[in-house]
């Protein structure tokens, strides 16, 4: 069947099988060239293999929960959204969540996702206690920091290229309410935004939305948003009895495929202007619901259709701390001058991270999306060069178009990753369209 | 509707499981019943964890009709809602060749389900409350060359449910006949189903849940099936016998 990532670019005809148990999965892995696919929310071609895409959504059982430690054990195909709707009413919230709740826990491991708390708490892998992984030989092994630490370390962030994750034990954090106390700080330019983020390192959650089309003195004009899980006592007395009410918002559908992208210089300019005005007018600190704070885009189902039939490409890089200011300035200048603005531009601080192949590094990460047009793709190649010149790297869960040479130049861990794949037999057993493009 | 226990007969089926999840999400304790009940452990834990409700598993063999009375009596509590998702599609060509295979399809889709629903009906009647939900099939509305063995058994089950509803109306017991049409499940895996007529187990479960709340009698999960079957029933037999619908 025709398959794509969330960006709907690229699209390829892929053989897809949906195993129901470990034996069926083992038979698929034995064929070679397999890649596990969860809910298909990585943006590019990470979770598709023309020869052998393995749909893991039948592995969707929750297995155990320990209310002492907050450890939840699930099969890899369980959705993050289901974890939240099941456990938030009982006072638990996942320790790390990405920008959408429609991901599988297996996918969160594969991409070692980060959230708005990376600067303080690191990526999802930090909260994984153990994993069950099926290797190239079809054997399922339990890996943790103590038992099979090599397998554990390689699997987290390996984009599914180190084996198929079957079960995950990870931590939830106790919360008193389903609300987040959000503080919004308008910043007139990039330096002010970075200063504000650095000054608020103690906030649990922090992220900035950048108006990419602002230029000149206003380059990098941003809204910095900070968040804390609200305590019960912060709620009006009358609301406290339903403090953990998780009633999901109604999703607005986006029912059509516009013939061309609705995202262009004009619409983005209008959106950003409106967005800034609305948020600058609202109280700087207020209580917002979990869904709106963590997953604002999930409010519009199928928002990826906004970009039209051709789809879109995400661009997310990380720049090391020392080079972040100059690097970000150059990136924003090029984007602003090109005028083909990204609807969403998100800036976020990363803490240092020790991992084999995960994306985060200490510094700043910038995420953008562009319609998948020749013009935007050319622009992104220019952005690649700026990132390379500043010692940065790229997020594979977002990538759909980078070259193998760019990846190799950005990340010297690639050599060890390839060696691990060769030595373990994974190189033949597991492959995605992305791993072939990037020669992993 | 209160939040009493919901019994799922044929709990290993995709539809049975989906219905269990839907009622559990609304806070109902769940009783899962199927053959080799031990293999339901994974689902028992999953439903209990997700929805924070009590879930029990019970050994149940739809074909062992002599055991049905004892099965119902052994339940920890007489359920408020009982859903029968027992069924077997079989291979029509095998059913044609092999009478034993055909009888198995007939017993699985009619005799077994009707027997256990009968036992439950009597107990619900003496209690004066409860909802009985039978998952039958549009295949029971007219016999067709491609699946008449299955269809004839479902026709029997549909008639049984209709009669049961008639008998128990006014006795506080409600009976719902569910006609799903095509559902993408393990039972139909590999079949080439038309998308407009095909639904998902979750959708079937949602319709069953809503029908229970609203005390519906007959539920076509996809309303278009009501029209499709009306059309199929209206074709005169002299013409119908020459078609291959």
XYZ file of C-alpha atoms in Angstrom:
685
model
C 0.000 0.000 0.000
C 1.029 3.670 -0.423
C 2.658 4.852 2.732
C 4.102 8.088 4.000
C 5.003 9.695 7.281
C 2.963 12.445 8.917
C 4.418 14.995 6.485
C 2.903 13.021 3.566
C 6.272 13.371 1.812
C 7.745 11.181 0.453
C 5.102 8.610 -0.474
C 6.084 5.097 -1.466
C 4.411 1.788 -2.223
C 5.309 -0.469 0.718
C 4.552 -4.034 1.667
C 2.837 -3.804 5.065
C 2.058 -6.667 7.440
C 0.357 -6.462 10.820
C 1.597 -9.331 13.004
C -0.620 -10.431 15.874
C 1.941 -12.239 17.989
C 5.678 -12.754 18.408
C 5.784 -15.752 16.075
C 4.224 -13.785 13.240
C 6.628 -10.922 13.968
C 9.611 -13.290 14.003
C 8.669 -14.636 10.583
C 8.565 -11.083 9.214
C 11.920 -10.123 10.752
C 13.456 -13.247 9.185
C 12.597 -11.914 5.730
C 15.003 -9.000 6.234
C 14.713 -5.304 5.431
C 12.069 -4.883 8.134
C 11.111 -1.689 9.921
C 8.597 -1.411 12.729
C 5.911 1.223 12.277
C 3.740 2.563 15.085
C 1.134 5.221 14.465
C 3.012 6.742 11.522
C 3.709 10.085 13.201
C 7.365 10.455 12.369
C 7.325 13.076 9.637
C 9.437 11.557 6.915
C 10.410 8.070 5.811
C 11.684 6.638 9.131
C 8.866 4.139 9.554
C 8.461 2.779 6.062
C 10.228 0.038 4.185
C 9.206 -0.791 0.655
C 10.115 -4.423 1.213
C 8.867 -5.045 4.720
C 6.982 -2.531 6.862
C 5.803 -4.089 10.121
C 2.689 -2.476 11.563
C 3.003 -2.865 15.351
C -0.435 -1.583 16.321
C -1.723 -5.041 17.241
C 0.745 -5.075 20.145
C -1.365 -2.676 22.140
C -1.866 -4.087 25.626
C -1.009 -2.437 28.887
C 0.762 -4.951 31.082
C 1.415 -3.621 34.592
C 1.462 -0.493 36.707
C 3.249 0.046 40.000
C 1.678 2.936 41.916
C 4.682 3.055 44.262
C 7.245 3.889 41.578
C 4.966 5.124 38.783
C 6.392 2.471 36.473
C 4.059 1.502 33.629
C 4.756 -1.527 31.434
C 3.110 -1.615 28.018
C 3.379 -3.300 24.660
C 5.093 -1.099 22.104
C 1.959 -0.325 20.077
C 0.109 1.343 22.957
C -0.689 4.978 22.187
C 0.572 7.788 24.391
C -2.942 9.289 24.235
C -4.332 6.119 25.818
C -1.720 6.204 28.568
C -2.757 9.752 29.396
C -6.512 9.178 29.318
C -6.068 6.081 31.477
C -3.626 7.404 34.055
C -4.097 11.158 34.313
C -7.455 10.688 36.095
C -5.502 8.599 38.630
C -2.924 11.365 39.122
C -0.126 10.259 36.770
C 1.386 11.878 33.694
C 4.190 10.578 31.427
C 7.570 12.022 32.425
C 8.317 13.102 28.832
C 5.835 13.779 26.035
C 6.524 14.957 22.462
C 4.390 17.500 20.609
C 1.627 15.052 19.728
C -0.100 12.437 21.835
C -0.865 10.265 18.797
C 2.409 8.351 18.965
C 3.088 4.823 20.129
C 5.341 4.155 23.104
C 7.557 2.035 20.818
C 7.931 5.019 18.504
C 8.844 7.233 21.454
C 11.672 4.823 22.286
C 12.855 4.557 18.676
C 13.098 8.344 18.268
C 14.071 8.914 21.926
C 11.607 11.798 21.881
C 12.073 14.969 23.876
C 9.512 17.337 25.309
C 9.334 20.805 26.711
C 11.231 19.618 29.803
C 14.402 18.394 28.097
C 16.489 21.232 29.565
C 15.810 19.902 33.051
C 14.932 16.243 32.693
C 16.300 14.989 29.409
C 14.673 12.773 26.818
C 12.178 9.906 27.052
C 14.991 7.343 27.268
C 15.913 8.714 30.705
C 12.603 7.421 32.012
C 12.729 3.980 30.429
C 13.592 1.243 32.948
C 13.771 -1.674 30.552
C 12.873 -2.817 27.049
C 12.066 -6.126 25.392
C 13.679 -6.094 21.947
C 13.480 -8.653 19.149
C 16.828 -8.865 17.386
C 17.823 -9.953 13.899
C 17.908 -13.568 15.145
C 14.277 -13.399 16.227
C 15.187 -13.751 19.897
C 13.507 -11.391 22.359
C 15.896 -9.939 24.955
C 15.164 -7.795 27.968
C 17.606 -4.901 28.162
C 18.103 -2.326 30.906
C 20.907 -0.183 32.318
C 22.042 -3.238 34.317
C 21.250 -6.195 32.063
C 22.388 -5.983 28.424
C 23.218 -2.279 28.789
C 24.690 -2.150 25.273
C 21.466 -3.330 23.665
C 19.502 -0.927 25.874
C 21.666 2.035 24.921
C 21.662 1.245 21.193
C 17.943 0.637 20.978
C 16.898 3.990 22.434
C 17.084 6.545 19.638
C 18.032 3.998 16.976
C 14.961 4.757 14.804
C 13.996 1.083 14.848
C 17.270 0.055 13.214
C 18.539 -1.832 16.265
C 15.643 -4.282 16.578
C 11.898 -4.322 17.148
C 10.799 -2.945 20.526
C 8.078 -5.199 21.936
C 7.569 -4.043 25.517
C 8.585 -0.917 27.410
C 8.738 -0.176 31.148
C 8.772 3.587 31.711
C 7.982 6.153 34.370
C 4.986 8.344 34.949
C 5.173 11.290 37.333
C 2.586 12.046 40.003
C 0.485 15.147 39.320
C -2.274 16.757 41.369
C -4.264 18.214 38.485
C -4.726 17.923 34.734
C -3.837 21.601 34.388
C -0.637 23.445 33.637
C 0.204 26.899 34.965
C 1.426 28.604 31.808
C 3.397 31.815 31.773
C 3.845 33.594 28.453
C 6.689 36.066 27.960
C 6.705 38.079 24.729
C 10.268 38.677 23.534
C 11.025 41.331 20.895
C 13.944 39.513 19.233
C 16.079 36.392 19.186
C 18.560 37.477 21.842
C 15.759 38.397 24.218
C 14.138 34.995 23.606
C 17.367 33.098 24.303
C 18.051 35.225 27.388
C 14.553 34.585 28.654
C 14.852 30.822 28.124
C 18.238 30.771 29.863
C 16.899 32.839 32.755
C 14.047 30.389 33.277
C 16.008 27.133 33.298
C 14.335 26.216 36.562
C 10.902 26.053 34.893
C 9.774 22.447 34.386
C 8.591 23.145 30.848
C 9.854 25.823 28.526
C 9.545 26.434 24.806
C 9.452 29.426 22.458
C 7.308 30.035 19.395
C 9.181 32.125 16.869
C 7.679 34.396 14.268
C 9.893 33.311 11.386
C 8.889 36.129 9.105
C 9.884 38.924 11.437
C 13.055 40.531 10.106
C 15.547 43.275 10.837
C 15.477 44.395 14.457
C 12.527 42.088 15.150
C 14.314 38.976 13.851
C 13.463 36.081 16.133
C 10.502 37.830 17.772
C 9.137 35.123 20.092
C 6.702 34.064 22.734
C 8.472 32.122 25.452
C 6.093 29.777 27.228
C 6.831 28.264 30.591
C 4.760 25.636 32.340
C 4.378 23.893 35.673
C 1.948 21.149 36.621
C -0.638 23.042 38.658
C -1.196 22.014 42.259
C -4.684 21.282 43.477
C -4.564 24.273 45.794
C -4.174 26.585 42.771
C -7.652 25.717 41.541
C -10.777 27.519 42.691
C -12.283 25.516 45.559
C -15.309 24.577 43.483
C -13.159 23.005 40.762
C -10.902 20.927 42.972
C -13.064 17.808 43.004
C -12.572 17.419 39.259
C -8.954 18.564 39.205
C -7.926 15.462 37.277
C -10.757 15.575 34.780
C -9.176 14.784 31.431
C -12.128 15.236 29.083
C -10.322 15.419 25.753
C -11.059 18.395 23.585
C -13.211 17.973 20.535
C -10.998 17.637 17.525
C -11.771 19.915 14.647
C -11.486 18.040 11.397
C -9.474 19.352 8.475
C -11.595 17.632 5.870
C -10.120 18.547 2.511
C -6.880 18.309 0.612
C -6.369 21.793 -0.778
C -4.915 21.599 -4.308
C -2.031 23.793 -3.184
C -0.554 24.474 0.190
C -2.484 26.953 2.293
C 0.786 27.750 3.990
C 2.415 30.649 2.216
C 4.052 33.933 3.117
C 0.706 35.726 3.429
C -1.123 33.167 5.565
C 1.839 32.634 7.847
C 2.271 36.373 8.307
C -1.396 36.710 9.216
C -1.310 33.708 11.527
C 1.777 34.834 13.367
C 0.526 38.389 13.767
C -2.753 37.121 15.171
C -1.031 34.573 17.376
C 1.217 37.177 18.901
C -1.578 39.659 19.457
C -3.882 37.127 21.069
C -1.208 35.811 23.386
C 0.155 39.203 24.328
C -3.349 40.238 25.361
C -4.060 37.241 27.548
C -3.026 37.175 31.186
C 0.708 36.352 31.252
C 0.087 33.530 33.712
C -2.979 31.341 33.575
C -4.130 27.751 33.993
C -4.490 25.828 30.750
C -5.559 22.223 30.205
C -2.900 19.542 29.581
C -4.063 18.901 26.040
C -3.764 22.541 24.971
C -0.396 22.995 26.654
C 1.383 19.871 25.478
C -0.441 19.069 22.249
C -1.813 22.274 20.694
C -1.661 20.870 17.152
C -3.680 17.790 18.032
C -6.701 20.110 18.247
C -6.954 19.967 14.459
C -7.176 16.381 13.281
C -5.206 15.796 10.084
C -3.595 19.245 10.252
C -0.944 17.807 7.956
C -3.421 18.264 5.096
C -2.985 21.999 5.464
C 0.023 21.774 3.207
C -1.881 20.274 0.327
C -1.410 17.046 -1.562
C 2.303 17.380 -1.980
C 2.852 17.291 1.741
C 5.505 19.037 3.742
C 8.947 18.540 5.170
C 10.018 19.198 8.715
C 13.377 20.623 9.539
C 14.667 20.206 13.062
C 18.246 20.820 14.064
C 20.154 21.157 17.307
C 22.987 23.632 17.690
C 25.622 23.398 20.411
C 25.316 26.029 23.113
C 28.390 28.049 22.152
C 27.324 28.436 18.534
C 23.591 28.692 19.115
C 23.141 32.459 18.987
C 25.038 33.029 15.776
C 23.729 29.847 14.172
C 20.097 30.582 14.979
C 20.479 34.136 13.747
C 21.822 32.934 10.412
C 19.070 30.330 10.055
C 16.347 32.870 10.792
C 17.869 35.430 8.438
C 17.862 32.971 5.565
C 14.297 31.840 6.301
C 13.025 35.365 6.751
C 14.676 36.504 3.520
C 13.221 33.548 1.624
C 9.782 34.609 2.837
C 8.491 31.052 2.593
C 7.721 31.047 6.250
C 7.233 28.066 8.378
C 3.847 27.920 10.044
C 5.418 26.667 13.206
C 8.818 27.573 14.405
C 9.673 26.208 17.780
C 12.817 26.959 19.765
C 13.795 24.915 22.763
C 16.751 24.497 25.130
C 18.379 21.052 25.378
C 20.305 19.783 28.382
C 23.488 17.762 27.855
C 22.660 14.212 26.802
C 24.705 11.037 26.903
C 23.377 8.624 24.319
C 24.500 6.480 21.424
C 22.446 7.869 18.617
C 19.731 10.110 20.072
C 19.222 13.547 18.632
C 19.523 15.993 21.564
C 22.797 17.723 22.438
C 23.376 20.562 24.890
C 22.273 23.728 23.169
C 19.191 24.885 21.304
C 16.888 23.085 18.923
C 14.872 24.774 16.212
C 11.952 23.039 14.484
C 10.330 24.300 11.321
C 8.110 22.979 8.592
C 7.918 23.840 4.937
C 5.711 22.753 2.048
C 7.460 20.024 0.067
C 8.244 22.211 -2.930
C 11.485 22.420 -4.892
C 11.983 25.925 -3.531
C 11.627 24.884 0.120
C 13.809 21.846 -0.369
C 16.528 24.079 -1.797
C 16.098 26.414 1.167
C 16.475 23.487 3.561
C 19.742 22.470 1.894
C 21.039 25.962 2.656
C 19.881 25.562 6.243
C 21.742 22.226 6.374
C 24.975 24.016 5.531
C 24.478 26.599 8.268
C 23.811 23.841 10.809
C 26.930 21.940 9.716
C 29.048 25.097 9.913
C 27.955 25.532 13.531
C 28.534 21.953 14.634
C 24.847 21.071 14.822
C 22.909 17.924 13.972
C 19.480 16.821 12.682
C 16.459 14.999 14.120
C 15.844 11.800 12.158
C 12.203 11.533 13.288
C 11.536 14.733 11.327
C 13.848 14.194 8.386
C 12.668 13.163 4.938
C 15.225 14.663 2.577
C 18.710 14.974 4.066
C 21.650 13.383 2.211
C 23.893 10.682 3.637
C 26.823 13.080 3.302
C 25.055 15.726 5.396
C 24.266 13.220 8.120
C 27.835 11.907 8.194
C 29.219 15.446 8.361
C 26.839 16.377 11.190
C 27.351 13.431 13.477
C 30.530 11.402 13.988
C 28.507 8.791 15.906
C 27.276 7.521 12.537
C 30.430 5.432 12.116
C 29.871 3.524 15.363
C 26.181 3.160 14.594
C 26.929 1.554 11.216
C 29.482 -0.752 12.817
C 26.957 -1.849 15.449
C 24.456 -2.578 12.675
C 26.970 -4.665 10.730
C 28.294 -6.621 13.695
C 24.882 -7.483 15.150
C 23.369 -8.571 11.847
C 20.863 -5.722 12.135
C 21.976 -4.124 8.892
C 20.362 -6.911 6.861
C 17.413 -7.510 9.153
C 16.241 -3.928 9.711
C 16.067 -1.140 7.175
C 13.828 1.810 6.435
C 13.567 4.087 3.422
C 15.368 6.597 5.605
C 18.187 4.242 6.583
C 18.776 3.450 2.927
C 18.785 7.103 1.944
C 21.175 7.919 4.779
C 23.256 4.763 4.244
C 22.836 3.656 7.837
C -28.296 2.667 33.120
C -26.312 1.780 36.215
C -22.768 0.507 35.959
C -23.280 -3.183 36.637
C -21.095 -5.931 35.161
C -20.989 -6.645 31.428
C -20.506 -10.231 30.272
C -18.729 -10.756 26.948
C -19.320 -14.188 25.404
C -16.715 -14.959 22.760
C -14.325 -12.475 24.366
C -11.371 -13.383 22.193
C -13.046 -12.037 19.074
C -12.035 -8.563 17.946
C -15.596 -7.315 18.311
C -15.996 -8.910 21.753
C -12.818 -7.245 22.995
C -13.729 -3.879 21.553
C -17.129 -4.042 23.266
C -15.423 -4.942 26.553
C -13.178 -1.886 26.267
C -16.091 0.403 25.471
C -18.164 -0.633 28.486
C -15.089 -0.679 30.744
C -14.311 2.897 29.679
C -17.716 3.837 31.080
C -16.857 2.197 34.401
C -18.538 -1.219 34.053
C -16.835 -4.269 35.565
C -16.194 -6.823 32.820
C -16.638 -10.605 32.676
C -14.702 -12.121 29.771
C -15.836 -15.577 28.682
C -14.273 -17.800 26.034
C -12.694 -21.198 25.493
C -9.206 -21.602 27.005
C -9.880 -18.625 29.247
C -6.267 -18.577 30.448
C -5.223 -17.048 27.116
C -7.401 -14.021 27.906
C -5.064 -13.028 30.726
C -3.257 -10.411 28.592
C -6.540 -8.755 27.730
C -7.863 -9.035 31.277
C -4.859 -7.091 32.592
C -5.031 -4.567 29.763
C -8.715 -3.758 30.289
C -8.316 -3.580 34.081
C -5.281 -1.266 33.828
C -6.657 1.028 31.158
C -10.059 1.552 32.636
C -9.478 0.912 36.337
C -12.333 -1.622 36.562
C -12.571 -5.191 37.856
C -12.205 -7.784 35.092
C -12.742 -11.534 35.522
C -12.207 -14.343 33.017
C -14.454 -17.387 32.696
C -14.147 -20.669 30.848
C -16.972 -20.895 28.324
C -17.560 -23.224 25.403
C -20.445 -22.106 23.208
C -20.773 -25.605 21.734
C -21.020 -27.346 25.140
C -24.641 -26.348 25.521
C -25.192 -28.745 28.433
C -22.713 -26.651 30.452
C -24.385 -23.290 29.862
C -26.683 -23.283 32.900
C -23.794 -24.106 35.206
C -21.612 -21.503 33.465
C -24.142 -18.742 34.106
C -24.696 -19.841 37.713
C -20.951 -19.837 38.372
C -20.498 -16.178 37.355
C -19.499 -14.039 40.346
C -22.544 -11.889 39.719
C -25.412 -12.078 37.237
C -24.397 -9.433 34.666
C -26.430 -6.354 33.853
C -25.538 -6.612 30.178
C -24.602 -9.767 28.249
C -23.070 -9.491 24.782
C -22.813 -12.576 22.592
C -19.951 -12.182 20.098
C -19.628 -15.909 19.466
C -19.400 -16.885 15.821
C -17.549 -18.830 13.194
C -17.425 -17.879 9.539
C -16.027 -21.139 8.228
C -15.083 -21.764 4.620
C -18.260 -21.973 2.574
C -16.710 -24.398 0.106
C -15.617 -26.599 2.992
C -19.117 -26.384 4.475
C -20.510 -27.578 1.130
C -18.172 -30.536 0.867
C -18.055 -31.537 4.503
C -21.307 -31.809 6.418
C -19.420 -31.991 9.712
C -17.829 -28.612 8.999
C -21.229 -27.190 8.051
C -22.791 -28.452 11.278
C -19.976 -26.809 13.257
C -20.765 -23.473 11.602
C -24.472 -23.928 12.310
C -23.934 -24.845 15.937
C -21.390 -22.044 16.494
C -23.606 -19.338 15.073
C -27.027 -20.527 16.188
C -27.291 -23.376 18.675
C -24.520 -22.248 21.029
C -25.392 -18.541 21.095
C -29.149 -19.203 21.390
C -28.604 -21.689 24.194
C -26.553 -19.389 26.392
C -28.738 -16.370 25.635
C -31.741 -18.497 26.632
C -30.162 -19.325 29.989
C -29.335 -15.673 30.617
C -32.788 -14.558 29.479
C -34.536 -16.712 32.075
C -32.399 -15.342 34.893
C -32.740 -11.745 33.661
C -36.494 -12.282 33.478
C -36.752 -13.461 37.077
C -34.609 -10.524 38.183
C -36.725 -8.196 36.038
C -33.840 -6.317 34.442
C -30.924 -6.592 32.055
C -29.901 -6.171 28.441
C -29.129 -9.064 26.087
C -27.133 -8.181 22.996
C -26.708 -10.655 20.174
C -24.261 -9.999 17.359
C -25.922 -11.554 14.341
C -25.284 -10.774 10.687
C -26.809 -9.222 7.599
C -25.894 -12.545 5.979
C -28.942 -13.931 7.781
C -31.359 -11.789 5.798
C -31.177 -13.824 2.587
C -29.364 -17.029 1.763
C -26.667 -16.543 -0.863
C -24.550 -19.160 -2.614
C -21.339 -17.738 -1.163
C -22.218 -18.055 2.522
C -25.619 -19.658 3.070
C -24.505 -22.079 5.763
C -23.223 -19.235 7.917
C -26.169 -17.085 6.807
C -28.784 -19.670 7.697
C -27.422 -20.032 11.214
C -27.333 -16.239 11.636
C -30.923 -16.128 10.301
C -31.880 -18.521 13.053
C -30.101 -16.423 15.658
C -31.742 -13.220 14.395
C -35.184 -14.872 14.628
C -34.365 -16.170 18.102
C -33.385 -12.672 19.296
C -36.490 -11.170 17.755
C -38.695 -13.690 19.528
C -36.832 -13.229 22.794
C -37.328 -9.468 22.562
C -41.018 -9.997 21.968
C -41.296 -12.361 24.929
C -39.372 -10.150 27.363
C -40.809 -6.774 26.368
C -42.627 -5.544 29.440
C -40.577 -7.807 31.702
C -37.809 -5.265 32.159
C -35.408 -7.135 29.915
C -34.233 -5.554 26.696
C -32.884 -7.467 23.684
C -30.730 -5.900 20.979
C -29.934 -7.457 17.612
C -26.704 -6.135 16.115
C -26.068 -6.462 12.382
C -22.528 -5.295 11.748
C -22.133 -5.851 7.996
C -18.487 -6.156 7.019
C -16.050 -5.597 9.878
C -12.288 -5.554 9.464
C -11.285 -8.254 11.968
C -9.163 -11.340 12.219
C -12.206 -13.316 10.977
C -12.286 -11.341 7.732
C -8.529 -10.789 7.341
C -7.459 -11.372 3.763
C -10.954 -10.800 2.357
C -11.353 -7.949 -0.104
C -14.041 -5.872 1.625
C -15.645 -2.779 0.025
C -14.554 0.181 2.123
C -17.898 1.999 2.108
C -19.615 -1.044 3.656
C -16.857 -1.961 6.095
C -16.515 -0.829 9.667
C -14.103 -1.376 12.557
C -14.544 -3.321 15.807
C -14.286 -0.031 17.728
C -17.150 1.434 15.696
C -19.282 -1.667 16.288
C -18.530 -1.371 20.011
C -19.481 2.285 20.088
C -22.789 1.579 18.319
C -23.554 -1.266 20.720
C -22.776 0.931 23.712
C -25.010 3.736 22.425
C -27.775 1.264 21.519
C -27.707 -0.074 25.069
C -28.054 3.424 26.492
C -30.888 4.285 24.113
C -32.582 0.881 24.249
C -32.552 0.324 20.508
C -33.938 -2.969 19.152
C -32.130 -3.589 15.867
C -28.835 -1.938 15.046
C -27.314 -1.811 11.592
C -23.823 -0.642 12.492
C -23.491 1.073 9.131
C -26.958 2.417 8.234
C -26.294 1.920 4.518
C -26.649 -1.825 5.150
C -30.346 -1.343 5.883
C -30.788 -0.146 2.300
C -28.451 -2.723 0.815
C -30.320 -5.583 2.476
C -33.703 -4.107 1.630
C -32.624 -4.124 -2.002
C -31.336 -7.683 -1.780
C -34.539 -8.921 -0.115
C -36.717 -7.287 -2.779
C -35.159 -9.142 -5.706
C -37.612 -11.854 -6.826
C -36.284 -15.340 -6.166
C -36.522 -16.306 -9.856
C -34.006 -13.583 -10.646
C -32.028 -13.817 -7.391
C -31.141 -17.457 -7.968
C -29.311 -16.540 -11.165
C -27.277 -13.724 -9.652
C -24.005 -13.869 -7.822
C -24.289 -11.119 -5.226
